[in-house]
Amino acid sequence: MVHAQNVRVRTTELVAIDERRLLRRLNELSQRGAAPEGGITRLLYTPAWVSAMELASGWMKDAGLLVRRDAVGNVWGRVEGSRGGRAIVSGSHVDTVRCGGALDGALGVVAAVEAVTSLVAAFGRPTRILECVAICEEEGSRFATNLWGARAIADRLEPDEAARVRDGDGVTLAEAMRGVGLDPARAAQAVRRDIDAFVELHVEQGPVLDERGERLGVVRVVAGTAHLEVTVRGEPDHAGAAAMERRHDALLGASAMVLAVAEAAREAGPPAVATVGTISVEPSQVNVVPGLARFTVDARHSEERARAELVAEITRRCKVVARERDLAVEVRALRDRPAVTLSERVGDVLRRACLAAGVTPRDMTSGAGHDAQILSVAASAAMLFVPSIGGRSHRGDEATAAEDVVLGTRVLATALRELAYEAPR
Ligand code: GLV
Ligand code: MN
Ligand code: MN
């Protein structure tokens, strides 16, 4: 797919990369965790994840980088700068959602390795420390937490989190860490306080660039996310003997609440969004009226006040439904990630690099969450978006045109060149 370009005067030269290696590696990575039911399932600390991390680590070693795995399993490839200073870092996450796509996270990892490899090959040792990183986890697909890798780097892990948080089989994060040779007691050693800039290339995951025929976006704001758990309690009953009008069916109540959640976001208007992504019932038997239903809500908005109002409205509507149906409801906050404004300075570096490619980038707000939003507390963080065909993401058929993957990586490399091959701060 070739998009129209807004051509401007070229101010810098676009850095060359090995396009075939980049595309080949993306394809290779997509084999690690390829799910029989379609898409890719690469969950934290599972064999597919270990295999993907080994692959990324091998690429970094092939480039002659100094490679290390940190205390939570993030893998770093580093080249020392001739004049030291704080590090310039690029990367993204290796994990996926269940049956996810080949680019969400993976593109940012493969592109960062390619950019650093190509820069060092072409220009030699940088003046600044230059690193690529494969971040261990962002999605929250296995454990009841998310952004684990970036939060470890940014010193944002919660006390006892690894011992407390479990996956669907009851395995704690700490146990899973031990399973891949990591010591949960040392998780705090992953903290970095010496990063100057973090730059993440990512697929947009929405339709804005693709629909407009634009090729690059620079993110200004990443929307905030609230995760809630709603528990609805009614009474279990006999599916044959209990008449319809005397039941207190928790699932019927939850169903009305799910509709009310979506309605609250629709009425709030864009960019408000709310999703019920999981639901379970108890006792979960074909001939028993559900006595309990539990579902999660993911509610997002790029403005903090509007996000708080959305959460309050969702809570209010769930309570109204519960009252109407004579059910009990409890709404519990699981986690809260505030909206983040990314670095103007590093964003400008990306904008200049886009112009070097002859493309005026679109200013964007990301509805999706990203490692950069967490790393913005530890560094000046910026993000570059390339189009997602049809806006598709978090699904197996997520795709971006090869020429956009290449362009995004060249622009990333160009930005890293400006950041790492100049005087230290
Ligand atoms: C991850 O992709 C998220 O936005 O939750
Ligand atoms: Mn992602
Ligand atoms: Mn994702």
Short mmCIF file of C-alpha atoms and ligand atoms in Angstrom, two decimals:
data_model
loop_
_atom_site.label_atom_id
_atom_site.label_comp_id
_atom_site.label_asym_id
_atom_site.label_seq_id
_atom_site.Cartn_x
_atom_site.Cartn_y
_atom_site.Cartn_z
CA MET A 1 0.00 0.00 0.00
CA VAL A 2 1.51 3.35 -0.99
CA HIS A 3 0.23 6.49 0.68
CA ALA A 4 0.33 10.10 -0.46
CA GLN A 5 3.15 12.07 1.13
CA ASN A 6 3.37 15.68 2.18
CA VAL A 7 6.79 16.63 0.92
CA ARG A 8 8.80 19.29 2.67
CA VAL A 9 12.39 20.48 2.34
CA ARG A 10 14.77 17.77 3.59
CA THR A 11 16.87 19.05 6.45
CA THR A 12 18.67 15.86 7.51
CA GLU A 13 19.56 12.75 5.63
CA LEU A 14 17.39 9.73 6.34
CA VAL A 15 19.47 6.92 7.86
CA ALA A 16 19.70 3.74 5.77
CA ILE A 17 18.84 0.37 7.29
CA ASP A 18 18.89 -3.24 6.13
CA GLU A 19 15.26 -3.51 5.01
CA ARG A 20 15.34 -7.21 4.21
CA ARG A 21 16.85 -8.09 7.58
CA LEU A 22 14.21 -5.97 9.31
CA LEU A 23 11.30 -7.68 7.55
CA ARG A 24 12.84 -11.14 7.89
CA ARG A 25 13.30 -10.66 11.62
CA LEU A 26 9.74 -9.45 12.11
CA ASN A 27 8.59 -12.60 10.39
CA GLU A 28 10.95 -14.76 12.48
CA LEU A 29 9.68 -13.21 15.70
CA SER A 30 6.08 -13.82 14.64
CA GLN A 31 6.82 -17.59 14.65
CA ARG A 32 7.62 -17.50 18.37
CA GLY A 33 4.26 -18.12 19.96
CA ALA A 34 2.27 -18.62 16.75
CA ALA A 35 -1.05 -19.89 18.14
CA PRO A 36 -2.81 -22.93 16.59
CA GLU A 37 -6.10 -21.00 16.76
CA GLY A 38 -4.53 -18.12 14.79
CA GLY A 39 -2.46 -15.07 15.68
CA ILE A 40 0.34 -14.99 18.23
CA THR A 41 0.15 -15.77 21.94
CA ARG A 42 3.41 -14.83 23.66
CA LEU A 43 2.70 -14.47 27.34
CA LEU A 44 5.17 -13.34 29.97
CA TYR A 45 7.67 -15.96 31.18
CA THR A 46 6.18 -18.76 29.02
CA PRO A 47 8.31 -20.89 26.66
CA ALA A 48 7.19 -18.79 23.64
CA TRP A 49 8.31 -15.65 25.47
CA VAL A 50 11.67 -17.19 26.42
CA SER A 51 12.22 -18.20 22.81
CA ALA A 52 11.36 -14.68 21.56
CA MET A 53 13.68 -13.09 24.11
CA GLU A 54 16.51 -15.42 23.06
CA LEU A 55 15.93 -14.43 19.45
CA ALA A 56 16.10 -10.69 20.24
CA SER A 57 19.12 -11.22 22.45
CA GLY A 58 20.89 -13.10 19.62
CA TRP A 59 20.27 -10.22 17.20
CA MET A 60 21.75 -7.79 19.69
CA LYS A 61 24.82 -10.01 20.15
CA ASP A 62 25.22 -10.32 16.36
CA ALA A 63 25.40 -6.54 16.21
CA GLY A 64 28.27 -6.57 18.71
CA LEU A 65 26.19 -4.92 21.43
CA LEU A 66 26.76 -5.50 25.11
CA VAL A 67 23.73 -7.66 25.99
CA ARG A 68 22.23 -8.22 29.41
CA ARG A 69 18.97 -9.44 30.90
CA ASP A 70 17.79 -7.28 33.80
CA ALA A 71 16.14 -8.36 37.04
CA VAL A 72 12.64 -8.76 35.53
CA GLY A 73 13.74 -10.15 32.17
CA ASN A 74 13.93 -7.05 29.97
CA VAL A 75 16.78 -7.60 27.48
CA TRP A 76 19.09 -4.66 26.74
CA GLY A 77 21.66 -4.24 23.97
CA ARG A 78 24.08 -1.40 24.56
CA VAL A 79 26.86 0.46 22.87
CA GLU A 80 28.92 2.76 25.07
CA GLY A 81 29.07 6.41 24.05
CA SER A 82 32.48 8.00 23.57
CA ARG A 83 31.46 10.88 25.83
CA GLY A 84 29.12 9.13 28.26
CA GLY A 85 26.12 11.09 29.50
CA ARG A 86 22.65 9.65 30.03
CA ALA A 87 21.50 6.88 27.73
CA ILE A 88 19.42 7.10 24.58
CA VAL A 89 17.09 4.09 24.46
CA SER A 90 14.63 2.65 21.97
CA GLY A 91 12.42 -0.41 22.21
CA SER A 92 9.00 -1.82 22.98
CA HIS A 93 7.41 -4.97 24.39
CA VAL A 94 7.83 -8.59 23.35
CA ASP A 95 4.64 -10.01 24.88
CA THR A 96 1.32 -10.10 23.03
CA VAL A 97 -2.36 -10.30 23.83
CA ARG A 98 -3.86 -13.77 23.29
CA CYS A 99 -4.09 -14.44 19.55
CA GLY A 100 -2.59 -11.02 18.90
CA GLY A 101 -0.78 -9.60 15.89
CA ALA A 102 2.80 -9.68 14.67
CA LEU A 103 3.49 -5.98 15.13
CA ASP A 104 2.08 -4.72 18.44
CA GLY A 105 5.27 -4.36 20.48
CA ALA A 106 7.31 -6.57 18.13
CA LEU A 107 7.77 -3.78 15.58
CA GLY A 108 9.27 -1.47 18.21
CA VAL A 109 11.68 -4.18 19.35
CA VAL A 110 12.85 -5.30 15.91
CA ALA A 111 13.06 -1.71 14.64
CA ALA A 112 15.11 -0.58 17.65
CA VAL A 113 17.59 -3.44 17.16
CA GLU A 114 17.77 -2.64 13.43
CA ALA A 115 18.21 1.10 14.01
CA VAL A 116 21.00 0.66 16.57
CA THR A 117 22.71 -2.03 14.46
CA SER A 118 22.60 0.14 11.32
CA LEU A 119 23.75 3.27 13.13
CA VAL A 120 26.75 1.58 14.70
CA ALA A 121 27.65 -0.08 11.39
CA ALA A 122 27.43 3.19 9.47
CA PHE A 123 28.67 5.77 11.95
CA GLY A 124 30.65 3.79 14.51
CA ARG A 125 30.60 4.50 18.19
CA PRO A 126 28.02 7.12 19.26
CA THR A 127 28.89 10.03 21.53
CA ARG A 128 26.04 9.06 23.85
CA ILE A 129 25.25 5.64 25.30
CA LEU A 130 22.83 4.04 22.84
CA GLU A 131 20.63 1.09 23.76
CA CYS A 132 17.84 -1.03 22.37
CA VAL A 133 15.52 -2.87 24.72
CA ALA A 134 13.09 -5.78 24.41
CA ILE A 135 10.66 -5.07 27.24
CA CYS A 136 9.35 -8.20 28.91
CA GLU A 137 5.66 -7.37 29.38
CA GLU A 138 3.15 -4.64 28.60
CA GLU A 139 -0.20 -6.23 27.76
CA GLY A 140 -1.44 -7.72 31.01
CA SER A 141 -2.40 -10.90 29.12
CA ARG A 142 -1.18 -13.47 31.60
CA PHE A 143 -1.09 -11.91 35.05
CA ALA A 144 -3.52 -9.53 36.71
CA THR A 145 -1.20 -6.60 36.12
CA ASN A 146 0.28 -4.83 33.11
CA LEU A 147 3.20 -2.68 31.96
CA TRP A 148 5.37 -4.83 34.24
CA GLY A 149 8.63 -4.37 32.32
CA ALA A 150 8.45 -0.59 31.94
CA ARG A 151 7.25 -0.14 35.52
CA ALA A 152 10.24 -2.12 36.76
CA ILE A 153 12.56 0.22 34.85
CA ALA A 154 10.70 3.32 36.08
CA ASP A 155 10.62 2.18 39.72
CA ARG A 156 6.84 1.83 39.66
CA LEU A 157 6.39 -1.76 40.86
CA GLU A 158 4.05 -2.16 43.81
CA PRO A 159 5.34 -3.67 47.05
CA ASP A 160 4.87 -7.46 47.03
CA GLU A 161 3.32 -7.27 43.56
CA ALA A 162 5.19 -10.33 42.26
CA ALA A 163 4.07 -12.43 45.23
CA ARG A 164 0.47 -11.16 45.11
CA VAL A 165 -0.42 -11.17 41.44
CA ARG A 166 -1.51 -14.46 39.84
CA ASP A 167 -2.33 -15.82 36.42
CA GLY A 168 -5.51 -17.72 35.55
CA ASP A 169 -4.01 -20.96 36.88
CA GLY A 170 -3.13 -19.44 40.24
CA VAL A 171 0.61 -19.19 39.48
CA THR A 172 2.13 -16.08 41.04
CA LEU A 173 4.30 -13.72 39.07
CA ALA A 174 7.09 -14.53 41.51
CA GLU A 175 6.80 -18.26 40.80
CA ALA A 176 6.81 -17.63 37.05
CA MET A 177 9.92 -15.46 37.42
CA ARG A 178 11.74 -18.25 39.23
CA GLY A 179 10.69 -20.58 36.42
CA VAL A 180 12.77 -18.56 33.96
CA GLY A 181 15.72 -18.07 36.32
CA LEU A 182 14.81 -14.67 37.72
CA ASP A 183 14.78 -13.83 41.42
CA PRO A 184 11.66 -11.81 42.35
CA ALA A 185 13.44 -10.42 45.41
CA ARG A 186 15.80 -8.62 43.05
CA ALA A 187 13.11 -7.00 40.85
CA ALA A 188 14.01 -3.53 42.11
CA GLN A 189 17.43 -3.90 40.49
CA ALA A 190 15.78 -3.34 37.11
CA VAL A 191 15.34 0.37 37.94
CA ARG A 192 17.20 2.76 35.62
CA ARG A 193 17.83 6.35 36.60
CA ASP A 194 20.26 7.14 33.80
CA ILE A 195 18.01 7.25 30.73
CA ASP A 196 17.77 10.57 28.95
CA ALA A 197 15.43 9.70 26.09
CA PHE A 198 13.19 6.73 25.28
CA VAL A 199 11.84 6.51 21.75
CA GLU A 200 9.24 3.89 20.81
CA LEU A 201 8.08 3.00 17.31
CA HIS A 202 4.65 1.37 17.33
CA VAL A 203 1.79 0.59 15.00
CA GLU A 204 -1.06 3.04 15.47
CA GLN A 205 -3.61 0.29 16.23
CA GLY A 206 -6.41 2.62 15.12
CA PRO A 207 -7.62 3.87 11.72
CA VAL A 208 -6.55 7.54 11.68
CA LEU A 209 -3.38 7.35 9.56
CA ASP A 210 -4.68 4.62 7.26
CA GLU A 211 -7.99 6.36 6.55
CA ARG A 212 -6.26 9.64 5.74
CA GLY A 213 -3.55 8.07 3.63
CA GLU A 214 -0.86 9.45 5.97
CA ARG A 215 2.27 7.51 6.82
CA LEU A 216 3.68 8.80 10.11
CA GLY A 217 2.34 10.17 13.39
CA VAL A 218 4.09 11.61 16.42
CA VAL A 219 2.20 10.98 19.65
CA ARG A 220 1.63 13.90 21.99
CA VAL A 221 -0.67 12.27 24.55
CA VAL A 222 -1.30 8.67 25.60
CA ALA A 223 -4.82 8.23 27.03
CA GLY A 224 -5.27 7.17 30.64
CA THR A 225 -6.84 3.84 31.53
CA ALA A 226 -8.92 2.69 34.48
CA HIS A 227 -9.47 -1.01 35.03
CA LEU A 228 -12.43 -1.95 37.22
CA GLU A 229 -13.80 -5.25 38.47
CA VAL A 230 -17.55 -5.40 38.90
CA THR A 231 -19.02 -8.18 41.04
CA VAL A 232 -22.77 -8.76 40.88
CA ARG A 233 -24.40 -10.94 43.52
CA GLY A 234 -27.85 -12.45 43.21
CA GLU A 235 -29.06 -15.90 44.23
CA PRO A 236 -28.34 -19.24 42.61
CA ASP A 237 -31.52 -21.10 41.76
CA HIS A 238 -32.88 -24.14 39.99
CA ALA A 239 -33.05 -23.59 36.23
CA GLY A 240 -36.19 -25.68 36.00
CA ALA A 241 -38.07 -25.06 39.20
CA ALA A 242 -37.52 -21.33 39.82
CA ALA A 243 -40.10 -19.22 37.97
CA MET A 244 -38.68 -16.36 35.95
CA GLU A 245 -40.25 -13.60 38.05
CA ARG A 246 -38.81 -14.83 41.35
CA ARG A 247 -35.18 -15.12 40.26
CA HIS A 248 -32.26 -12.91 41.24
CA ASP A 249 -30.10 -13.80 38.26
CA ALA A 250 -26.69 -12.16 38.62
CA LEU A 251 -25.82 -12.68 34.95
CA LEU A 252 -28.97 -10.94 33.72
CA GLY A 253 -28.02 -7.99 35.93
CA ALA A 254 -24.44 -8.06 34.66
CA SER A 255 -25.72 -8.17 31.07
CA ALA A 256 -27.75 -5.00 31.62
CA MET A 257 -24.68 -3.42 33.22
CA VAL A 258 -22.45 -4.34 30.26
CA LEU A 259 -24.86 -2.49 27.95
CA ALA A 260 -24.92 0.45 30.37
CA VAL A 261 -21.09 0.61 30.40
CA ALA A 262 -20.97 0.92 26.60
CA GLU A 263 -23.80 3.45 26.66
CA ALA A 264 -21.96 5.62 29.23
CA ALA A 265 -18.90 5.80 26.95
CA ARG A 266 -21.02 6.46 23.86
CA GLU A 267 -22.86 9.30 25.60
CA ALA A 268 -19.59 10.79 26.88
CA GLY A 269 -18.47 10.91 23.23
CA PRO A 270 -15.03 10.41 21.68
CA PRO A 271 -12.34 9.85 22.80
CA ALA A 272 -14.12 8.12 25.71
CA VAL A 273 -14.16 4.34 25.30
CA ALA A 274 -15.19 1.55 27.65
CA THR A 275 -14.85 -2.18 27.16
CA VAL A 276 -16.06 -5.22 29.03
CA GLY A 277 -13.42 -7.77 28.04
CA THR A 278 -13.92 -10.57 30.56
CA ILE A 279 -16.93 -12.04 32.32
CA SER A 280 -17.43 -15.11 34.49
CA VAL A 281 -20.31 -16.60 36.42
CA GLU A 282 -20.72 -18.85 39.43
CA PRO A 283 -21.50 -21.61 39.81
CA SER A 284 -21.24 -21.79 36.00
CA GLN A 285 -23.46 -24.76 35.42
CA VAL A 286 -25.98 -25.32 32.65
CA ASN A 287 -28.92 -25.96 34.98
CA VAL A 288 -28.23 -23.34 37.67
CA VAL A 289 -29.33 -19.69 37.63
CA PRO A 290 -26.06 -17.73 38.13
CA GLY A 291 -25.76 -16.47 41.69
CA LEU A 292 -22.69 -14.40 40.93
CA ALA A 293 -21.33 -12.63 37.85
CA ARG A 294 -18.04 -10.81 37.64
CA PHE A 295 -16.75 -8.70 34.77
CA THR A 296 -13.96 -6.25 34.07
CA VAL A 297 -14.22 -2.76 32.62
CA ASP A 298 -11.45 -0.96 30.72
CA ALA A 299 -12.35 2.75 30.55
CA ARG A 300 -10.16 5.29 28.77
CA HIS A 301 -9.95 8.98 27.99
CA SER A 302 -7.10 11.32 27.12
CA GLU A 303 -8.31 13.96 29.62
CA GLU A 304 -8.03 13.02 33.25
CA ARG A 305 -11.16 14.79 34.44
CA ALA A 306 -13.27 13.27 31.68
CA ARG A 307 -11.85 9.84 32.52
CA ALA A 308 -12.78 10.25 36.20
CA GLU A 309 -16.30 11.31 35.14
CA LEU A 310 -16.60 8.28 32.87
CA VAL A 311 -15.59 5.92 35.69
CA ALA A 312 -18.04 7.62 38.06
CA GLU A 313 -20.84 7.35 35.49
CA ILE A 314 -20.12 3.66 34.84
CA THR A 315 -20.18 2.99 38.58
CA ARG A 316 -23.43 4.92 38.99
CA ARG A 317 -25.15 3.06 36.15
CA CYS A 318 -24.10 -0.34 37.50
CA LYS A 319 -25.60 0.58 40.86
CA VAL A 320 -28.85 1.71 39.25
CA VAL A 321 -29.18 -1.62 37.41
CA ALA A 322 -28.43 -3.53 40.62
CA ARG A 323 -31.10 -1.58 42.50
CA GLU A 324 -33.70 -2.13 39.79
CA ARG A 325 -33.07 -5.87 39.82
CA ASP A 326 -32.64 -6.32 43.54
CA LEU A 327 -29.02 -7.44 43.22
CA ALA A 328 -25.90 -6.45 45.13
CA VAL A 329 -23.02 -4.89 43.21
CA GLU A 330 -19.45 -4.01 44.11
CA VAL A 331 -17.22 -1.93 41.82
CA ARG A 332 -13.54 -2.25 42.63
CA ALA A 333 -10.66 -0.31 41.04
CA LEU A 334 -8.03 -2.76 39.82
CA ARG A 335 -5.52 -0.30 38.41
CA ASP A 336 -5.31 3.22 37.18
CA ARG A 337 -2.84 4.55 34.60
CA PRO A 338 -3.17 8.31 34.13
CA ALA A 339 -3.01 10.03 30.75
CA VAL A 340 0.50 11.14 29.88
CA THR A 341 1.87 13.98 27.77
CA LEU A 342 5.05 12.84 26.03
CA SER A 343 8.24 14.85 25.62
CA GLU A 344 8.01 17.86 23.32
CA ARG A 345 11.81 17.90 22.92
CA VAL A 346 12.17 14.30 21.79
CA GLY A 347 8.92 14.57 19.83
CA ASP A 348 10.56 17.42 17.89
CA VAL A 349 13.53 15.17 17.13
CA LEU A 350 11.08 12.64 15.68
CA ARG A 351 9.28 15.38 13.72
CA ARG A 352 12.59 16.49 12.19
CA ALA A 353 13.37 12.90 11.26
CA CYS A 354 9.94 12.57 9.60
CA LEU A 355 10.67 15.69 7.58
CA ALA A 356 13.97 14.13 6.51
CA ALA A 357 11.81 11.43 4.94
CA GLY A 358 9.72 14.08 3.21
CA VAL A 359 6.71 13.39 5.42
CA THR A 360 4.93 15.85 7.68
CA PRO A 361 3.82 13.71 10.62
CA ARG A 362 0.35 13.93 12.11
CA ASP A 363 0.10 14.95 15.78
CA MET A 364 -1.65 12.08 17.52
CA THR A 365 -3.32 10.99 20.72
CA SER A 366 -2.93 7.29 21.47
CA GLY A 367 -5.98 5.49 22.79
CA ALA A 368 -3.82 2.41 23.32
CA GLY A 369 -1.48 2.14 26.28
CA HIS A 370 2.29 1.96 25.76
CA ASP A 371 5.58 1.39 27.54
CA ALA A 372 6.47 5.01 26.70
CA GLN A 373 3.68 6.28 28.96
CA ILE A 374 5.35 4.61 31.93
CA LEU A 375 8.90 5.40 30.88
CA SER A 376 7.95 9.07 30.61
CA VAL A 377 8.36 9.25 34.40
CA ALA A 378 11.97 8.03 34.09
CA ALA A 379 13.01 9.70 30.84
CA SER A 380 11.95 12.08 28.08
CA ALA A 381 9.74 9.68 26.14
CA ALA A 382 8.41 10.01 22.61
CA MET A 383 6.50 7.78 20.18
CA LEU A 384 6.31 7.39 16.45
CA PHE A 385 3.29 5.73 14.83
CA VAL A 386 3.01 3.98 11.46
CA PRO A 387 -0.41 3.10 10.01
CA SER A 388 -2.34 -0.03 10.90
CA ILE A 389 -4.18 -1.31 7.84
CA GLY A 390 -7.91 -0.98 8.51
CA GLY A 391 -7.02 0.17 12.04
CA ARG A 392 -6.86 -3.49 13.06
CA SER A 393 -4.93 -4.51 16.19
CA HIS A 394 -5.11 -6.92 19.14
CA ARG A 395 -6.07 -9.54 16.57
CA GLY A 396 -4.18 -11.97 14.40
CA ASP A 397 -4.67 -10.07 11.14
CA GLU A 398 -3.05 -6.87 12.39
CA ALA A 399 -0.96 -5.51 9.49
CA THR A 400 1.10 -2.58 8.26
CA ALA A 401 2.44 -2.11 4.74
CA ALA A 402 6.08 -3.23 4.45
CA GLU A 403 7.09 0.18 3.11
CA ASP A 404 5.63 1.84 6.21
CA VAL A 405 7.49 -0.58 8.50
CA VAL A 406 10.69 0.33 6.67
CA LEU A 407 9.94 4.06 6.66
CA GLY A 408 9.14 4.08 10.39
CA THR A 409 12.36 2.25 11.18
CA ARG A 410 14.44 4.62 9.06
CA VAL A 411 12.82 7.61 10.75
CA LEU A 412 13.48 6.02 14.15
CA ALA A 413 17.14 5.47 13.23
CA THR A 414 17.40 9.07 12.02
CA ALA A 415 15.99 10.37 15.31
CA LEU A 416 18.35 8.14 17.32
CA ARG A 417 21.23 9.45 15.26
CA GLU A 418 20.38 13.03 16.20
CA LEU A 419 20.03 12.06 19.86
CA ALA A 420 23.06 9.78 20.25
CA TYR A 421 25.63 11.19 17.88
CA GLU A 422 25.91 14.64 19.41
CA ALA A 423 27.39 16.20 22.56
CA PRO A 424 26.28 14.69 25.92
CA ARG A 425 23.83 16.53 28.18
C1 GLV B 1 -2.36 -2.43 25.49
O1 GLV B 1 -2.18 -2.54 24.30
C2 GLV B 1 -3.39 -1.58 26.01
O2 GLV B 1 -3.62 -0.49 25.46
O3 GLV B 1 -4.05 -1.98 26.98
MN MN B 2 1.81 -2.35 22.28
MN MN B 3 -1.27 -4.18 22.78
#
